[in-house]
Amino acid sequence: MNDSGKITSSHLSRAAVIYVRQSTLARLERNTESTARQYDLVNRARQLGWPGEAIRVVDGDLGISGSVTGQRAGFEGMVAEVALGQVGIILALEASRLARDNAAWYRLLDLAGVCDTLVADADGVYHPALFTDRLVLGLMGIMAESELHVLRARLEGGIKNKAARGELRRGLPVGLAWGEGDGEICFHPDEAVTGVLAAVFGQFAVCGSVRATWLWLRGQGLRWPLQQAVYLHGKPGEITWVEPTYHAVHTTLTHPAYAGAYVYGRTRDERCLGPDGALRTRRRKLPRDQWEVLIPDHHPGFIDWDTYLANQARIGANIRPQASQPGTGAVREGGALLQGLATCGTCGRKLAVFYRGPAKTVPNYYCQGSAELVGGRGSRHMNVGGQGIDAAVAAAFLAALQPAALQACLHAAEQLEHGRDAATRAERRYRAVDPENRLVARGLETGWNTALQRLADAEAELARRQAARPKSLTPAERAAILALGDDLGQVWDAPTTTDKDRKQLLRTLIDEVNITARRDDPDPHARLVLRWKGAAITELTVPLRRPQC
């Protein structure tokens, strides 16, 4: 039976639908000839006998892959019209334009066969209700899906092979740029960008908290580099300076590329059904041991790989842990010295803190485990006042520091001497001007005039900061600081030493303080087990007040 013999008056009385599709927007822009050929199928429909007013073009799926399900509104609408008996023929350039997914393809064929709808491509006209035509159309669908699978396999194989060598060029985070060699990654040529990033890693090493680093950036008035374009082929993307955000700082401190590592496959796309029943794709981050490619020491970094791993452990420990999970969490405000360090000697849970007293300043530690029924009411198996316990731990901590007190104070004096310039130097790098070396806008050859115009503003800002900067330590001040080594307790109790400072100092030597309260003994006391860094253990006994009857 020829093509004209398959077309009846019943088909001509219904609409002729021209289905037009390109897989991606890029192909729609580049493959203009293919798109034009699909639109020319209107003339083919006229030649087959359909009047112009009965011909309709469905092109709502341009830029959408034929392999997706439930996301092609044009295709789904056409299938619905076929089911309603409103379509006499469907014309497409080839079967792959209609679907590259066999489930969608055979659903269309089943409905077309039942509703007497023809399917036509550049080679001929087919009736899905006829065995021979149905067989040919089925093979077309299989070939379309198989072709897509082969193309994807070849493309992904080449990508993964190149990524395994560390040569696949993908978008880099701000501060890093691709070099001319295969897989070569170097620092961004703008010292203002690298200066701010280096300051971020340096400040995190001091405070150990992403949020504290972010607040430090804001407090110093530093701006954050935002790269507008991806740097792939030798030309750096344009840098825009914006207000720093927590997300940007967290991404910087957790991105392995800043540690000199080349990574690929840190995420995985997973398909799932949405609330509306449509098939959706979501991206899930993978743990480090499941990354497809990880090449440490691939390129120069702001930190080394070991420091990166230590930073990730530190950031992970800063979250508020569950009651039975290890980790001290980030240092927070409040007078409880052992917040995050204290654990229950009965069940091993982390002890929570609440404050009592008229000003809510007296700390108490209690276990969040299930309450016991005592005397007809619930009573926690651990609820103990924290003043005496905190004092005993602080005394043990200061005693452990005493042999190294003089050296610690000397180091503190040196830090005061050399650390004051960190924020100012970072700000000068941000301004792209370093007066000490007379570097004016290095790496911005095209912006000389703009940089020179901003030089006066940068110098004025530098003068303001220098005026606000504390004076250098005098010999008398240095001697006074060194003398503090003889009495660390005076430094510990000084009004200028905050609760947060004390807790941060305590964590440098102590991993955990296990507390067991013995209130029912004739001599009520709390037994403390201090676990120091390096696995040393100290046991203390702190008297407790007798329970009130």
Coordinates of C-alpha atoms in Angstrom, one line a residue:
M1 CA 0.0 0.0 0.0
N2 CA 1.5 3.4 -1.0
D3 CA 1.4 6.5 1.2
S4 CA -1.6 8.0 -0.5
G5 CA -3.6 4.8 -0.1
K6 CA -3.2 5.0 3.7
I7 CA -4.7 8.5 3.8
T8 CA -8.5 8.5 3.9
S9 CA -11.1 11.2 4.1
S10 CA -11.4 10.5 7.8
H11 CA -7.7 11.4 8.2
L12 CA -8.1 14.5 6.0
S13 CA -11.0 15.7 8.1
R14 CA -8.8 16.0 11.1
A15 CA -5.7 18.1 11.9
A16 CA -2.2 17.5 10.6
V17 CA 0.3 18.2 13.4
I18 CA 3.9 19.1 12.6
Y19 CA 6.1 18.3 15.6
V20 CA 9.3 20.4 15.8
R21 CA 12.0 19.8 18.5
Q22 CA 15.7 20.4 19.1
S23 CA 17.4 18.8 22.1
T24 CA 19.1 21.9 23.5
L25 CA 19.0 25.7 23.1
A26 CA 22.6 25.6 21.8
R27 CA 21.6 23.2 19.0
L28 CA 18.6 25.4 18.3
E29 CA 21.0 28.3 17.8
R30 CA 23.6 26.4 15.8
N31 CA 21.6 23.8 13.9
T32 CA 19.4 26.3 12.0
E33 CA 19.2 24.1 8.9
S34 CA 17.7 21.2 10.8
T35 CA 15.1 23.4 12.4
A36 CA 14.2 24.9 9.0
R37 CA 13.7 21.4 7.6
Q38 CA 11.3 20.5 10.4
Y39 CA 9.2 23.6 9.7
D40 CA 9.2 22.7 6.0
L41 CA 7.1 19.7 6.8
V42 CA 4.1 22.0 6.5
N43 CA 4.6 21.8 2.7
R44 CA 4.8 18.0 3.0
A45 CA 1.4 18.0 4.7
R46 CA -0.1 20.1 1.9
Q47 CA 1.3 17.7 -0.6
L48 CA -0.4 14.8 1.2
G49 CA -3.8 16.6 0.9
W50 CA -4.3 18.6 4.1
P51 CA -5.6 22.2 3.7
G52 CA -3.5 25.0 5.2
E53 CA -6.1 25.8 7.9
A54 CA -5.9 22.2 9.1
I55 CA -2.1 22.1 9.5
R56 CA -0.8 23.0 12.9
V57 CA 2.8 23.3 14.1
V58 CA 3.7 22.2 17.7
D59 CA 7.1 23.8 18.6
G60 CA 6.7 24.3 22.3
D61 CA 9.4 21.7 23.1
L62 CA 12.3 23.5 21.3
G63 CA 15.4 23.1 23.5
I64 CA 14.1 20.1 25.5
S65 CA 15.6 16.6 25.1
G66 CA 13.4 13.9 23.8
S67 CA 14.6 11.5 26.5
V68 CA 12.9 13.4 29.4
T69 CA 9.5 12.2 30.6
G70 CA 6.7 14.5 31.7
Q71 CA 8.5 17.7 30.9
R72 CA 7.5 18.2 27.2
A73 CA 4.3 20.1 27.3
G74 CA 4.0 20.2 23.5
F75 CA 4.4 16.4 23.2
E76 CA 2.0 15.6 26.0
G77 CA -0.6 17.9 24.6
M78 CA -0.3 16.3 21.2
V79 CA -0.7 12.8 22.7
A80 CA -3.9 14.0 24.5
E81 CA -5.3 15.3 21.2
V82 CA -4.5 11.9 19.5
A83 CA -6.4 10.2 22.3
L84 CA -9.4 12.5 21.7
G85 CA -9.4 11.6 18.0
Q86 CA -8.6 15.1 16.8
V87 CA -5.4 14.3 14.9
G88 CA -5.3 12.7 11.5
I89 CA -1.5 12.6 11.0
I90 CA 1.6 13.4 12.9
L91 CA 4.6 14.6 10.9
A92 CA 8.2 14.7 12.1
L93 CA 11.6 14.8 10.5
E94 CA 12.5 11.5 12.1
A95 CA 11.3 9.3 14.9
S96 CA 13.9 10.7 17.3
R97 CA 12.2 14.1 17.1
L98 CA 9.1 12.6 18.6
A99 CA 10.8 10.7 21.4
R100 CA 14.0 9.1 22.4
D101 CA 12.3 7.2 25.3
N102 CA 10.6 4.0 24.3
A103 CA 7.9 4.4 27.0
A104 CA 6.7 7.6 25.5
W105 CA 7.2 6.4 21.9
Y106 CA 5.1 3.2 22.4
R107 CA 2.4 5.0 24.3
L108 CA 2.0 7.3 21.3
L109 CA 2.0 4.4 18.9
D110 CA -0.7 2.5 20.9
L111 CA -3.0 5.6 21.0
A112 CA -2.4 6.3 17.3
G113 CA -3.2 2.7 16.4
V114 CA -6.5 2.7 18.4
C115 CA -7.6 6.2 17.2
D116 CA -6.6 5.8 13.5
T117 CA -3.9 8.4 13.5
L118 CA -1.1 8.2 10.9
V119 CA 2.6 8.9 11.6
A120 CA 4.9 10.3 8.9
D121 CA 8.6 11.1 8.6
A122 CA 10.8 12.1 5.7
D123 CA 10.8 8.5 4.3
G124 CA 7.1 7.6 4.3
V125 CA 3.7 7.4 5.9
Y126 CA 2.9 4.7 8.5
H127 CA -0.2 3.4 10.2
P128 CA 0.5 2.1 13.7
A129 CA -2.5 -0.3 13.4
L130 CA -0.8 -2.2 10.6
F131 CA 1.6 -4.9 11.7
T132 CA 4.3 -4.1 9.2
D133 CA 4.2 -0.4 9.9
R134 CA 4.1 -1.0 13.6
L135 CA 7.2 -3.2 13.3
V136 CA 9.1 -0.5 11.4
L137 CA 8.0 2.2 13.8
G138 CA 9.0 0.1 16.8
L139 CA 12.5 -0.4 15.3
M140 CA 12.7 3.3 14.7
G141 CA 12.0 3.9 18.4
I142 CA 14.6 1.4 19.5
M143 CA 17.3 2.9 17.2
A144 CA 16.5 6.4 18.4
E145 CA 17.0 5.4 22.1
S146 CA 20.0 3.3 21.3
E147 CA 21.6 6.1 19.3
L148 CA 21.2 8.4 22.3
H149 CA 22.8 5.8 24.6
V150 CA 25.8 5.4 22.3
L151 CA 26.4 9.1 21.9
R152 CA 26.2 9.6 25.7
A153 CA 28.5 6.7 26.4
R154 CA 31.1 8.1 24.0
L155 CA 30.8 11.6 25.4
E156 CA 30.9 10.6 29.0
G157 CA 33.8 8.2 28.4
G158 CA 35.9 10.9 26.9
I159 CA 35.0 13.4 29.6
K160 CA 35.9 10.9 32.4
N161 CA 39.1 9.8 30.8
K162 CA 40.3 13.4 30.5
A163 CA 39.2 14.2 34.0
A164 CA 41.1 11.2 35.3
R165 CA 44.3 12.9 34.0
G166 CA 43.3 16.2 35.6
E167 CA 43.0 17.9 32.2
L168 CA 39.3 18.4 31.8
R169 CA 38.6 22.1 31.8
R170 CA 35.6 23.0 33.9
G171 CA 34.6 26.1 35.8
L172 CA 37.1 27.1 38.6
P173 CA 36.2 29.0 41.7
V174 CA 37.2 32.6 41.9
G175 CA 40.9 33.0 42.6
L176 CA 42.1 30.2 40.3
A177 CA 42.5 30.2 36.6
W178 CA 43.4 27.8 33.8
G179 CA 46.9 28.1 32.4
E180 CA 48.1 27.4 28.9
G181 CA 49.3 23.9 29.5
D182 CA 47.2 20.7 29.7
G183 CA 45.6 20.7 33.1
E184 CA 47.6 23.7 34.3
I185 CA 45.9 25.7 37.0
C186 CA 47.4 28.9 38.5
F187 CA 46.4 31.7 40.8
H188 CA 44.3 34.5 39.4
P189 CA 46.6 37.3 38.1
D190 CA 44.8 40.0 40.2
E191 CA 46.6 40.2 43.6
A192 CA 43.5 41.9 45.0
V193 CA 41.6 38.6 44.5
T194 CA 44.2 36.3 45.9
G195 CA 44.9 38.6 48.8
V196 CA 41.4 38.4 50.1
L197 CA 41.2 34.7 49.7
A198 CA 44.6 34.2 51.5
A199 CA 43.3 36.4 54.3
V200 CA 40.2 34.2 54.6
F201 CA 42.2 31.0 55.1
G202 CA 44.6 32.8 57.5
Q203 CA 41.7 34.1 59.6
F204 CA 40.0 30.7 59.7
A205 CA 43.2 29.2 61.0
V206 CA 43.0 31.7 63.9
C207 CA 39.2 31.6 64.8
G208 CA 38.3 28.1 63.5
S209 CA 34.7 29.1 62.5
V210 CA 33.2 30.0 59.1
R211 CA 30.8 32.4 60.7
A212 CA 33.5 34.1 62.7
T213 CA 35.6 34.5 59.5
W214 CA 32.7 36.0 57.7
L215 CA 32.0 38.4 60.5
W216 CA 35.7 39.4 60.5
L217 CA 35.5 40.2 56.8
R218 CA 32.5 42.4 57.4
G219 CA 34.1 44.0 60.4
Q220 CA 37.2 44.9 58.4
G221 CA 35.0 46.4 55.6
L222 CA 36.5 44.0 53.0
R223 CA 34.7 43.3 49.8
W224 CA 34.4 39.9 48.1
P225 CA 35.5 39.0 44.5
L226 CA 32.7 37.7 42.3
Q227 CA 33.7 36.2 39.0
Q228 CA 31.1 36.9 36.3
A229 CA 32.5 34.8 33.5
V230 CA 34.1 31.3 33.6
Y231 CA 37.9 31.4 32.9
L232 CA 38.6 28.5 30.4
H233 CA 40.6 29.7 27.5
G234 CA 43.3 32.1 28.7
K235 CA 41.2 35.2 29.4
P236 CA 40.1 35.8 33.0
G237 CA 36.5 36.5 33.8
E238 CA 35.5 39.9 34.9
I239 CA 35.7 40.5 38.7
T240 CA 33.0 42.3 40.5
W241 CA 33.5 43.3 44.2
V242 CA 30.4 42.7 46.4
E243 CA 29.5 42.4 50.1
P244 CA 30.9 39.1 51.5
T245 CA 28.2 36.4 52.2
Y246 CA 28.4 33.5 54.6
H247 CA 27.7 31.1 51.7
A248 CA 30.6 32.5 49.7
V249 CA 33.0 32.1 52.6
H250 CA 31.8 28.6 53.4
T251 CA 32.2 27.5 49.8
T252 CA 35.7 28.9 49.7
L253 CA 36.8 27.1 52.9
T254 CA 35.3 23.8 51.8
H255 CA 36.3 23.7 48.1
P256 CA 39.2 21.3 47.5
A257 CA 40.5 23.2 44.5
Y258 CA 41.9 25.9 46.9
A259 CA 44.0 23.1 48.5
G260 CA 45.6 22.3 45.2
A261 CA 43.4 19.2 44.5
Y262 CA 41.8 18.4 41.1
V263 CA 38.3 16.9 41.7
Y264 CA 35.6 15.6 39.4
G265 CA 32.3 13.9 40.2
R266 CA 31.5 15.4 43.6
T267 CA 27.8 15.2 42.9
R268 CA 25.4 12.7 41.4
D269 CA 22.1 13.3 39.6
E270 CA 19.3 11.2 40.9
R271 CA 15.8 10.8 39.3
C272 CA 12.7 10.7 41.5
L273 CA 9.0 11.4 41.3
G274 CA 7.8 14.8 42.4
P275 CA 4.7 15.5 44.5
D276 CA 2.8 16.0 41.2
G277 CA 3.9 12.6 39.9
A278 CA 6.3 14.1 37.4
L279 CA 9.8 12.7 37.0
R280 CA 12.4 15.1 38.4
T281 CA 16.2 15.2 38.7
R282 CA 17.9 16.2 41.9
R283 CA 21.6 16.7 42.6
R284 CA 23.1 15.0 45.6
K285 CA 26.5 15.8 47.1
L286 CA 28.7 12.7 47.6
P287 CA 31.1 12.0 50.5
R288 CA 34.8 12.4 49.7
D289 CA 35.4 8.7 49.4
Q290 CA 32.9 8.5 46.5
W291 CA 34.3 11.3 44.3
E292 CA 35.1 9.9 40.9
V293 CA 38.5 11.8 40.6
L294 CA 40.6 13.2 43.3
I295 CA 44.2 14.3 42.5
P296 CA 45.9 16.0 45.5
D297 CA 48.9 18.3 44.8
H298 CA 47.6 18.9 41.2
H299 CA 48.3 22.6 41.3
P300 CA 49.4 25.4 43.7
G301 CA 46.8 26.1 46.4
F302 CA 46.2 28.6 49.2
I303 CA 46.6 25.7 51.7
D304 CA 48.0 22.2 51.5
W305 CA 45.8 19.0 51.5
D306 CA 46.5 18.1 55.1
T307 CA 45.4 21.5 56.2
Y308 CA 42.2 21.2 54.1
L309 CA 41.3 17.9 55.7
A310 CA 41.9 19.4 59.2
N311 CA 39.7 22.4 58.2
Q312 CA 36.9 20.1 57.1
A313 CA 37.0 18.2 60.3
R314 CA 37.0 21.5 62.2
I315 CA 34.0 22.8 60.2
G316 CA 32.2 19.5 60.7
A317 CA 32.7 19.7 64.4
N318 CA 31.3 23.2 64.6
I319 CA 27.7 22.1 64.0
R320 CA 25.5 21.5 67.0
P321 CA 25.9 17.8 67.6
Q322 CA 23.3 15.3 68.6
A323 CA 23.3 14.2 72.2
S324 CA 25.3 11.0 71.6
Q325 CA 27.5 12.2 68.8
P326 CA 31.2 13.2 69.3
G327 CA 32.3 16.7 68.6
T328 CA 32.5 19.9 70.7
G329 CA 30.7 22.3 68.3
A330 CA 31.8 25.9 67.8
V331 CA 32.6 28.1 70.7
R332 CA 29.5 30.0 71.7
E333 CA 28.6 32.9 74.0
G334 CA 27.8 32.1 77.6
G335 CA 29.7 31.6 80.8
A336 CA 29.6 27.8 80.9
L337 CA 33.2 26.9 80.5
L338 CA 32.6 23.3 79.5
Q339 CA 29.9 23.9 76.9
G340 CA 30.5 21.3 74.2
L341 CA 33.1 19.5 76.2
A342 CA 31.1 18.0 79.1
T343 CA 29.7 14.5 78.8
C344 CA 27.5 12.4 81.1
G345 CA 29.4 9.8 83.1
T346 CA 26.3 7.6 83.2
C347 CA 25.2 7.4 79.5
G348 CA 27.9 9.2 77.6
R349 CA 25.6 11.9 76.2
K350 CA 26.7 15.5 75.6
L351 CA 25.6 17.6 78.6
A352 CA 23.3 20.6 77.8
V353 CA 23.6 23.9 79.6
F354 CA 21.1 26.2 81.3
Y355 CA 21.7 29.3 83.4
R356 CA 20.0 30.1 86.7
G357 CA 20.2 32.9 89.3
P358 CA 18.8 36.4 89.2
A359 CA 20.9 37.4 86.2
K360 CA 20.8 34.0 84.6
T361 CA 24.6 33.7 84.8
V362 CA 25.2 30.7 87.0
P363 CA 25.8 27.6 84.7
N364 CA 24.2 24.2 85.3
Y365 CA 24.9 21.1 83.3
Y366 CA 22.3 18.4 82.7
C367 CA 21.8 15.3 80.7
Q368 CA 19.1 15.2 78.0
G369 CA 18.5 11.5 78.5
S370 CA 15.2 10.2 79.5
A371 CA 14.1 11.4 83.0
E372 CA 13.7 8.9 85.8
L373 CA 10.6 8.7 88.0
V374 CA 11.7 9.7 91.5
G375 CA 9.2 10.4 94.2
G376 CA 6.3 10.6 91.7
R377 CA 7.9 13.1 89.4
G378 CA 10.5 13.1 86.7
S379 CA 14.2 13.6 87.7
R380 CA 17.2 13.7 85.4
H381 CA 20.0 11.4 86.3
M382 CA 22.5 14.3 85.7
N383 CA 21.8 17.8 86.8
V384 CA 24.7 19.5 88.5
G385 CA 25.8 23.1 89.2
G386 CA 28.7 24.2 87.1
Q387 CA 30.5 26.9 89.1
G388 CA 32.7 24.6 91.2
I389 CA 33.3 22.2 88.2
D390 CA 34.3 25.0 85.9
A391 CA 36.7 26.4 88.6
A392 CA 38.3 23.0 89.1
V393 CA 38.8 22.4 85.3
A394 CA 40.2 26.0 84.9
A395 CA 42.7 25.4 87.7
A396 CA 43.9 22.1 86.2
F397 CA 44.2 23.8 82.8
L398 CA 46.3 26.7 84.1
A399 CA 48.5 24.3 86.1
A400 CA 49.2 22.3 82.9
L401 CA 50.1 25.6 81.1
Q402 CA 52.5 26.8 83.9
P403 CA 55.7 25.3 82.5
A404 CA 55.1 26.9 79.1
A405 CA 53.7 30.1 80.4
L406 CA 56.7 32.3 79.6
Q407 CA 57.0 31.0 76.0
A408 CA 53.3 31.4 75.5
C409 CA 53.4 35.0 76.6
L410 CA 56.4 35.7 74.3
H411 CA 54.5 34.2 71.4
A412 CA 51.4 36.3 72.3
A413 CA 53.6 39.4 72.2
E414 CA 54.9 38.5 68.8
Q415 CA 51.4 37.9 67.5
L416 CA 50.3 41.3 68.8
E417 CA 53.3 42.8 67.0
H418 CA 52.9 41.1 63.7
G419 CA 49.2 40.4 63.5
R420 CA 47.9 44.0 63.5
D421 CA 48.7 44.5 59.8
A422 CA 46.7 41.5 58.5
A423 CA 43.4 43.4 58.0
T424 CA 45.1 46.5 56.6
R425 CA 47.2 44.4 54.1
A426 CA 44.1 42.6 53.0
E427 CA 42.3 45.9 52.5
R428 CA 45.2 47.2 50.5
R429 CA 45.2 44.1 48.3
Y430 CA 41.5 44.7 47.8
R431 CA 42.2 48.2 46.7
A432 CA 44.9 46.7 44.4
V433 CA 47.5 49.1 45.8
D434 CA 50.5 48.1 48.0
P435 CA 52.3 51.3 49.0
E436 CA 55.3 49.4 50.5
N437 CA 56.2 48.0 47.2
R438 CA 54.7 50.6 45.0
L439 CA 52.5 48.0 43.2
V440 CA 49.7 49.9 41.4
A441 CA 47.0 47.6 40.1
R442 CA 49.2 44.7 39.1
G443 CA 47.5 42.3 36.8
L444 CA 45.0 45.0 35.6
E445 CA 46.9 46.4 32.6
T446 CA 43.6 47.5 30.9
G447 CA 42.5 49.4 34.0
W448 CA 45.5 51.7 34.7
N449 CA 43.5 54.9 34.6
T450 CA 40.7 53.6 36.8
A451 CA 43.2 52.2 39.4
L452 CA 45.0 55.5 39.5
Q453 CA 41.8 57.4 40.1
R454 CA 41.0 55.1 43.0
L455 CA 44.5 55.4 44.4
A456 CA 43.7 58.6 46.4
D457 CA 40.7 56.9 48.0
A458 CA 42.8 53.9 48.9
E459 CA 45.5 56.1 50.5
A460 CA 42.9 58.0 52.4
E461 CA 41.4 54.7 53.7
L462 CA 44.9 53.5 54.6
A463 CA 45.6 56.7 56.6
R464 CA 42.3 56.3 58.5
R465 CA 43.2 52.7 59.4
Q466 CA 46.7 53.7 60.5
A467 CA 45.3 56.4 62.7
A468 CA 43.0 53.8 64.3
R469 CA 45.7 51.2 64.6
P470 CA 47.1 50.5 68.1
K471 CA 50.6 51.7 68.7
S472 CA 53.5 49.3 68.5
L473 CA 54.5 47.7 71.8
T474 CA 57.0 49.6 73.8
P475 CA 59.8 47.8 75.7
A476 CA 57.9 48.5 78.9
E477 CA 54.7 47.0 77.5
R478 CA 56.6 43.9 76.2
A479 CA 58.2 43.4 79.6
A480 CA 54.7 43.7 81.3
I481 CA 53.3 41.1 78.9
L482 CA 56.2 38.7 79.6
A483 CA 55.8 39.2 83.3
L484 CA 52.2 37.9 83.0
G485 CA 53.8 34.4 82.5
D486 CA 54.3 34.4 86.3
D487 CA 50.6 34.6 86.9
L488 CA 48.4 33.1 84.3
G489 CA 45.5 33.2 86.6
Q490 CA 45.6 37.0 86.4
V491 CA 45.3 36.8 82.7
W492 CA 42.6 34.2 82.9
D493 CA 40.5 36.3 85.3
A494 CA 41.1 39.6 83.6
P495 CA 38.0 41.6 82.5
T496 CA 39.4 41.8 79.0
T497 CA 39.4 38.0 78.7
T498 CA 35.9 37.0 77.5
D499 CA 34.1 33.7 78.2
K500 CA 34.5 32.9 74.6
D501 CA 38.3 33.4 74.8
R502 CA 38.5 31.1 77.9
K503 CA 36.5 28.3 76.2
Q504 CA 38.6 28.6 73.0
L505 CA 41.8 28.4 75.1
L506 CA 40.4 25.4 77.0
R507 CA 39.8 23.5 73.8
T508 CA 43.4 23.8 72.7
L509 CA 44.3 21.2 75.3
I510 CA 41.2 19.4 76.4
D511 CA 39.0 17.0 74.3
E512 CA 36.4 16.0 76.8
V513 CA 35.4 16.4 80.5
N514 CA 33.3 13.4 81.7
I515 CA 31.2 14.2 84.7
T516 CA 29.6 11.8 87.2
A517 CA 27.6 13.2 90.0
R518 CA 27.4 11.3 93.4
R519 CA 24.7 13.2 95.3
D520 CA 23.5 10.2 97.3
D521 CA 26.9 9.6 98.9
P522 CA 27.5 10.7 102.5
D523 CA 30.0 13.2 101.0
P524 CA 28.3 14.4 97.8
H525 CA 30.8 15.0 95.0
A526 CA 31.3 15.1 91.3
R527 CA 34.0 12.9 89.7
L528 CA 35.6 14.6 86.7
V529 CA 37.7 12.8 84.0
L530 CA 39.7 15.2 81.9
R531 CA 40.8 13.8 78.5
W532 CA 43.6 15.9 77.2
K533 CA 44.9 16.2 73.7
G534 CA 47.3 13.3 73.2
A535 CA 45.2 10.9 75.3
A536 CA 46.4 11.9 78.7
I537 CA 43.8 11.6 81.5
T538 CA 43.4 13.6 84.7
E539 CA 40.9 12.7 87.4
L540 CA 39.4 15.3 89.8
T541 CA 36.9 15.3 92.6
V542 CA 34.7 18.4 93.2
P543 CA 32.5 18.6 96.3
L544 CA 28.8 19.2 95.7
R545 CA 26.1 20.7 97.9
R546 CA 23.8 18.3 99.7
P547 CA 20.4 17.9 98.0
Q548 CA 17.7 20.0 99.7
C549 CA 15.0 17.9 101.4

